[in-house]
PDB file of C-alpha atoms in Angstrom:
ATOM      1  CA  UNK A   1      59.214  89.503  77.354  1.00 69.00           C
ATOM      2  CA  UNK A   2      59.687  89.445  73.832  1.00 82.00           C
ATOM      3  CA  UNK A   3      61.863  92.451  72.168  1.00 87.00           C
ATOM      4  CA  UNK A   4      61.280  94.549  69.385  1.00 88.00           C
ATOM      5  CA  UNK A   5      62.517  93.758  65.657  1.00 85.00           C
ATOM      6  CA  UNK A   6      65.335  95.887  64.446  1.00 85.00           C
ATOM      7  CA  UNK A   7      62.737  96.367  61.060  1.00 88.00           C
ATOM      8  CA  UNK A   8      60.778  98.749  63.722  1.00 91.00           C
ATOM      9  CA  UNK A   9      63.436 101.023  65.221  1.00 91.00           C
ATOM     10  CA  UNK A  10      61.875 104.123  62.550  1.00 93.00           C
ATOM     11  CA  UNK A  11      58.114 103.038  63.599  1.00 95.00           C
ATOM     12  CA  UNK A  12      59.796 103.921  66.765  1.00 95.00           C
ATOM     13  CA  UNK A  13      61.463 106.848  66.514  1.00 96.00           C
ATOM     14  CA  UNK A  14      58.120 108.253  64.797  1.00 96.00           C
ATOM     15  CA  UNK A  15      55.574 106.664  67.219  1.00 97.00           C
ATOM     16  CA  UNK A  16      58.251 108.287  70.106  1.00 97.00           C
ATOM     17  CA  UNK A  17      58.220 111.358  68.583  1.00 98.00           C
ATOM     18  CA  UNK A  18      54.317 111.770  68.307  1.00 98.00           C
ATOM     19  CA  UNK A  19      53.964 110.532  71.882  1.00 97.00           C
ATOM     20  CA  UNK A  20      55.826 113.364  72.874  1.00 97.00           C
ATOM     21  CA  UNK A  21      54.116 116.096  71.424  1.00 97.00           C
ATOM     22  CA  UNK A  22      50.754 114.336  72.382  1.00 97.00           C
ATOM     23  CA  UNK A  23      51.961 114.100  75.833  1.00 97.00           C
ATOM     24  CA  UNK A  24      53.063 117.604  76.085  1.00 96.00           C
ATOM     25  CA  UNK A  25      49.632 119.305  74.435  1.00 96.00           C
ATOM     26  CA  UNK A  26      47.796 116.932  76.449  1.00 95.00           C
ATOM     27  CA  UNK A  27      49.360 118.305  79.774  1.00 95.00           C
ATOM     28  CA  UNK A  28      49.101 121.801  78.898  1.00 96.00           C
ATOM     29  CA  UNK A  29      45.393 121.025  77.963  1.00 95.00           C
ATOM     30  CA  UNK A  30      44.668 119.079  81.004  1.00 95.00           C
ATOM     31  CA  UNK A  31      46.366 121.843  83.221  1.00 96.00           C
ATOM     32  CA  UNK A  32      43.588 124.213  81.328  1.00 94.00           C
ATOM     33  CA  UNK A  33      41.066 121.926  82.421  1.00 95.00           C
ATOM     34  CA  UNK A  34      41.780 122.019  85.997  1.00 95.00           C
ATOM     35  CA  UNK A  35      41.837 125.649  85.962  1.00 94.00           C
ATOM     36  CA  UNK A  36      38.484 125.763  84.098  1.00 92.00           C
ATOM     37  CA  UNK A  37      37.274 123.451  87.078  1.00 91.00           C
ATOM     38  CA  UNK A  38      38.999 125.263  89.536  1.00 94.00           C
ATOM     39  CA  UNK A  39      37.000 128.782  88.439  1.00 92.00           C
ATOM     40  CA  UNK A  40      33.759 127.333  87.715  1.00 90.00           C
ATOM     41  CA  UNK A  41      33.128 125.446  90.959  1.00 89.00           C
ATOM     42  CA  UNK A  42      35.545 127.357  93.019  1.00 91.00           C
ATOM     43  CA  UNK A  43      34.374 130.685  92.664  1.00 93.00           C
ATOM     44  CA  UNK A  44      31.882 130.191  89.646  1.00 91.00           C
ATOM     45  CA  UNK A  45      32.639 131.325  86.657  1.00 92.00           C
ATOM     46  CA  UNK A  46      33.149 130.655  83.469  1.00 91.00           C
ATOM     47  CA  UNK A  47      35.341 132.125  80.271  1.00 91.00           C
ATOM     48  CA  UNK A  48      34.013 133.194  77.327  1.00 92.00           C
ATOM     49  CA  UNK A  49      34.888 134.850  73.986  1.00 91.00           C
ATOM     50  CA  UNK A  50      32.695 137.641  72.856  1.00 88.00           C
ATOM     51  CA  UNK A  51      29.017 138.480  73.546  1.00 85.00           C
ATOM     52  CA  UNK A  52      28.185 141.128  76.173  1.00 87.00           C
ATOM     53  CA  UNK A  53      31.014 141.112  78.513  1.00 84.00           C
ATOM     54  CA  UNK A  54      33.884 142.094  75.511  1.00 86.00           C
ATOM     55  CA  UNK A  55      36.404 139.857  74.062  1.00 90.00           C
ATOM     56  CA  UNK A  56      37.392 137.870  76.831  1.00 90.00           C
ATOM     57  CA  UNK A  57      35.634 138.192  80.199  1.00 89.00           C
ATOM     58  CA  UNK A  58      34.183 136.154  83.069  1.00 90.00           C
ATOM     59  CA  UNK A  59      30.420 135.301  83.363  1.00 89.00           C
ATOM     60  CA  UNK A  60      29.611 134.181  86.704  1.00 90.00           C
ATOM     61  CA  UNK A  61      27.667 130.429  86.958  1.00 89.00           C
ATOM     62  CA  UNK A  62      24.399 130.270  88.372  1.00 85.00           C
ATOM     63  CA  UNK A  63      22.622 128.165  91.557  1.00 81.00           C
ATOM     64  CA  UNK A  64      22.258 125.400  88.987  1.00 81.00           C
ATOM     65  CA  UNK A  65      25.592 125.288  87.621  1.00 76.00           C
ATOM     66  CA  UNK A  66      24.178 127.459  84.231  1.00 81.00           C
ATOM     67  CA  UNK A  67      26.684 129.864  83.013  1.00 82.00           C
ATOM     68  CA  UNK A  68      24.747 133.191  82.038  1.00 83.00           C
ATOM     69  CA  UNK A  69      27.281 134.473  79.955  1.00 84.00           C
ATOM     70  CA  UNK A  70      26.525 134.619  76.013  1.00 88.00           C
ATOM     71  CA  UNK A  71      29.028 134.615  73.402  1.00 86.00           C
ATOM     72  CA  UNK A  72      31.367 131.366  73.361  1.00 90.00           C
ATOM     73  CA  UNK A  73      32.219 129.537  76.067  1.00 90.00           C
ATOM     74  CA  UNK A  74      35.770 128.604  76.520  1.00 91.00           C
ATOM     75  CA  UNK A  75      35.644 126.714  79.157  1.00 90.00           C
ATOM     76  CA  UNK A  76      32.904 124.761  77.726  1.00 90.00           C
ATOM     77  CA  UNK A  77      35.670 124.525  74.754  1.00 92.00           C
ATOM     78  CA  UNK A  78      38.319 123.767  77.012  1.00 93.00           C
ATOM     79  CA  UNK A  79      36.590 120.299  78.285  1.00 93.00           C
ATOM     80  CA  UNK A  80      35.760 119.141  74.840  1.00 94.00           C
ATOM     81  CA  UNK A  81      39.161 119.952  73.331  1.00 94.00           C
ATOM     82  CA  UNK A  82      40.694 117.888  76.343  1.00 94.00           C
ATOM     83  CA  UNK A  83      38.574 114.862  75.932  1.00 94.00           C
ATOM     84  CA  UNK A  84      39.016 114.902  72.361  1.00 95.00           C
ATOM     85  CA  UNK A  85      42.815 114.831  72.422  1.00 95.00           C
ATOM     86  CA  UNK A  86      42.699 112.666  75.107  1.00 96.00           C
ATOM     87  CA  UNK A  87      41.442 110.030  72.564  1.00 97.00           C
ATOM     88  CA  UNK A  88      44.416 111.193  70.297  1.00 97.00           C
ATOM     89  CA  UNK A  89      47.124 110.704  73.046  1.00 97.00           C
ATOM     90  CA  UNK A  90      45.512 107.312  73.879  1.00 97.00           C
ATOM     91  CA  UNK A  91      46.452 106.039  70.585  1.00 98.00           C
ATOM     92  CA  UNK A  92      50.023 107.478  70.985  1.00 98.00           C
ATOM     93  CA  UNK A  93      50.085 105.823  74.367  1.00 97.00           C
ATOM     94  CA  UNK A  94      48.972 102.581  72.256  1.00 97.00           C
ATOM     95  CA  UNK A  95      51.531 102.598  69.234  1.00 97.00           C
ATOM     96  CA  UNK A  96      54.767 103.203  71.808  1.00 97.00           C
ATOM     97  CA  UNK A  97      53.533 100.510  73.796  1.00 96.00           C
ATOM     98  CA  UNK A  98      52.754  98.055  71.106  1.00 96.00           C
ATOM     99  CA  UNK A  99      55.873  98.534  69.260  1.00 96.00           C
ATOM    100  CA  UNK A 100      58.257  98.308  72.105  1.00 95.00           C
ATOM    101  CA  UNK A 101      56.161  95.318  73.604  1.00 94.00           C
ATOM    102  CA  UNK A 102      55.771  96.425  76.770  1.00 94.00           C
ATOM    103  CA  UNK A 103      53.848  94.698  79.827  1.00 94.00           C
ATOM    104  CA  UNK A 104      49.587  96.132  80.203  1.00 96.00           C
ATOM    105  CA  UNK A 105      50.647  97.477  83.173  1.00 96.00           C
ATOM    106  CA  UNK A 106      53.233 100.123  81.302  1.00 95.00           C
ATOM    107  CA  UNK A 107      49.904 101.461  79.369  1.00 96.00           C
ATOM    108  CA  UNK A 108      47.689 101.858  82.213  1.00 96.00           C
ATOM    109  CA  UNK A 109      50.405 104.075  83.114  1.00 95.00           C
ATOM    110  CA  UNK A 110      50.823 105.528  80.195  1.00 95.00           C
ATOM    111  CA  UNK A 111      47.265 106.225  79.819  1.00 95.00           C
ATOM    112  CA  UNK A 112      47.255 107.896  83.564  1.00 95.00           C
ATOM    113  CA  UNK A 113      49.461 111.108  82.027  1.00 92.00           C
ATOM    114  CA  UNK A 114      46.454 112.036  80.468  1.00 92.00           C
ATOM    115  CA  UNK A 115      44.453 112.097  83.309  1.00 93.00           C
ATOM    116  CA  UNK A 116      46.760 112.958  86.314  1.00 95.00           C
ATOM    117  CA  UNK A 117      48.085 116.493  85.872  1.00 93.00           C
ATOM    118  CA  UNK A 118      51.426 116.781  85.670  1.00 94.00           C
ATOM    119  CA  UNK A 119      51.994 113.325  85.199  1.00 95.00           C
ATOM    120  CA  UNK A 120      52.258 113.548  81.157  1.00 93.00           C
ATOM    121  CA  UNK A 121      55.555 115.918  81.615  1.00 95.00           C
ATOM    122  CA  UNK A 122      57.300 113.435  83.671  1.00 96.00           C
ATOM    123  CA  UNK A 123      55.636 110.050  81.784  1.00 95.00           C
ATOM    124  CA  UNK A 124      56.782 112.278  78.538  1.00 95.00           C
ATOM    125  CA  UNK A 125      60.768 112.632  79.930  1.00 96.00           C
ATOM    126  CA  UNK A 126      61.224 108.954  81.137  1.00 96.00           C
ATOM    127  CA  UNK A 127      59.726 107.324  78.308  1.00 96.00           C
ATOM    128  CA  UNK A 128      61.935 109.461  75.725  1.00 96.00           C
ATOM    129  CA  UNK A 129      65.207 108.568  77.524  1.00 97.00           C
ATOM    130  CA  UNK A 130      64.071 104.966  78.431  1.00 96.00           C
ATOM    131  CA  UNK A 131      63.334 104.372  74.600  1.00 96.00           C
ATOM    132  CA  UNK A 132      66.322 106.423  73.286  1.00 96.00           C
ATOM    133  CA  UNK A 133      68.531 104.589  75.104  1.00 95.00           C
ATOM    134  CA  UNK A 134      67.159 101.206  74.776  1.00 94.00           C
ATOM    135  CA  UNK A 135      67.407 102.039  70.957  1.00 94.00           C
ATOM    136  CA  UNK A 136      70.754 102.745  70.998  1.00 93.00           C
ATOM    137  CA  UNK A 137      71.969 100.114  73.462  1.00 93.00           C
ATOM    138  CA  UNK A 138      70.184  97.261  70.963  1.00 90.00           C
ATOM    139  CA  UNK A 139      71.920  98.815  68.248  1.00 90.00           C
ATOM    140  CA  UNK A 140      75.196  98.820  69.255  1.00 89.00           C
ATOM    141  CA  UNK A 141      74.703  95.326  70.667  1.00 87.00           C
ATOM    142  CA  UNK A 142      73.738  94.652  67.259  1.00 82.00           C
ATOM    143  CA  UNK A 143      75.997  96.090  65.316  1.00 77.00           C
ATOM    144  CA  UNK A 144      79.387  94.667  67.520  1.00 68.00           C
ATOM    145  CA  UNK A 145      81.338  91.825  66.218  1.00 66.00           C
ATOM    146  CA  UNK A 146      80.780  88.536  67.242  1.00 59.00           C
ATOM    147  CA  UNK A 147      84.064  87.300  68.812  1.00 63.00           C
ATOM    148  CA  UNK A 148      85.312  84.216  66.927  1.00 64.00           C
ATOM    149  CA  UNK A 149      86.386  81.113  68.710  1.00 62.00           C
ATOM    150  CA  UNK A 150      90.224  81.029  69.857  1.00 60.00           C
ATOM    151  CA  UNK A 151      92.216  78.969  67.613  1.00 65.00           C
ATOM    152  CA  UNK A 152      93.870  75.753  69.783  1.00 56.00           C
ATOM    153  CA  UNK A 153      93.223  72.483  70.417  1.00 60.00           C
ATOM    154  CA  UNK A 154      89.854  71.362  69.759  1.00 59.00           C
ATOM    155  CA  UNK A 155      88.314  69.588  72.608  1.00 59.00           C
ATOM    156  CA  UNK A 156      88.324  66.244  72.560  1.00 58.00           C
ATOM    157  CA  UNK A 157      84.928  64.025  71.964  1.00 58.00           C
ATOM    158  CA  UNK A 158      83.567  63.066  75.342  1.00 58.00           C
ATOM    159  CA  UNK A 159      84.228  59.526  76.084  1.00 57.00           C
ATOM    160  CA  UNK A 160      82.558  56.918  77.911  1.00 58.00           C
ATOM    161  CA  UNK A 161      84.061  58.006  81.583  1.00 55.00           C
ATOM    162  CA  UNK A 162      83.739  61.867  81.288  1.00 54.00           C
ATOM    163  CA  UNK A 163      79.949  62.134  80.205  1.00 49.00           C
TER     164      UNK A 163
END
C-alpha cells in the first residue's frame, strides 16, 4: 500500500484535526438524534421552542405520527442538523483517508461513526493516535542517518566459480 509523501504531513495534521472535531459534534449530534427518536416513538413526543407550551416544552405526537405542538420544532431541527453534518463529517472521513492512503475498507468504517452511536468517540481516539504516531514514527525514520558502509576490504568481483 503506497505511503504518504512527507510534502503532506501539515495536510495531515489539519485534515486530523478537523476530523476530530467533526467526529466529536457528529457524536454528540447523533446521540441527540437517538434521544429525539427515542421520545417521539417511545412515548411520543416531540421538543419544541416557543409557541403555546412556553420556551421549551413537550408536545405529544399524534395517531399519525403529527406533532401538535406549534412553535419550533427541535426535534424536527435535531434530524436535519444531523444529516446535514453528517455530509460535513463525510468529507472529513474522505480527506484523512485520502491523504494517508488508506484501504476502502478503513472509510466504510470511518463513515460508520457517523451512523453508529458511540462509534465516532472511539473511531475519533484510534484514528488520532494511529495517525500521530505513524507521523512521528515516518519522521524520525526519516530524519535518522543513513549508516555508511564499513571501511575494509572491498569484496572481490565474483568470478567464474562463485556466481
Amino acid at each position: 500500500m503506497p505511503q504518504p509523501k512527507l510534502a503532506t504531513f501539515p495536510a495531515i495534521r489539519g485534515a486530523l484535526k478537523f476530523y476530530q472535531i467533526a467526529s466529536v459534534i457528529t457524536g454528540v449530534m447523533l446521540l441527540s438524534l437517538c434521544a429525539e427518536m427515542i421520545i417521539k416513538y417511545g412515548f411520543h413526543y416531540e421538543l419544541f421552542l416557543g409557541g403555546s407550551g412556553g420556551f421549551l416544552w413537550f408536545a405529544p405526537v399524534d395517531a399519525f405520527g403529527e406533532s401538535t405542538g406549534d412553535g419550533v420544532n427541535l426535534s424536527l431541527g435535531i434530524l436535519i442538523a444531523h444529516g446535514w453534518f453528517y455530509v460535513v463529517y463525510l468529507f472529513a472521513c474522505f480527506r484523512v483517508w485520502s491523504l494517508m492512503r488508506w484501504g476502502f475498507v478503513r472509510f466504510v468504517t470511518l463513515a460508520l461513526g457517523g451512523i453508529v452511536p458511540l462509534l465516532s468517540f472511539f473511531m475519533e481516539a484510534r484514528v488520532g493516535r494511529e495517525v500521530k504516531a505513524y507521523l512521528a514514527e515516518r519522521l524520525a525514520s526519516e530524519a535518522a542517518p543513513v549508516p555508511e558502509p564499513a571501511e575494509g576490504p572491498s569484496p572481490s568481483p565474483a568470478t567464474e566459480g562463485t556466481r
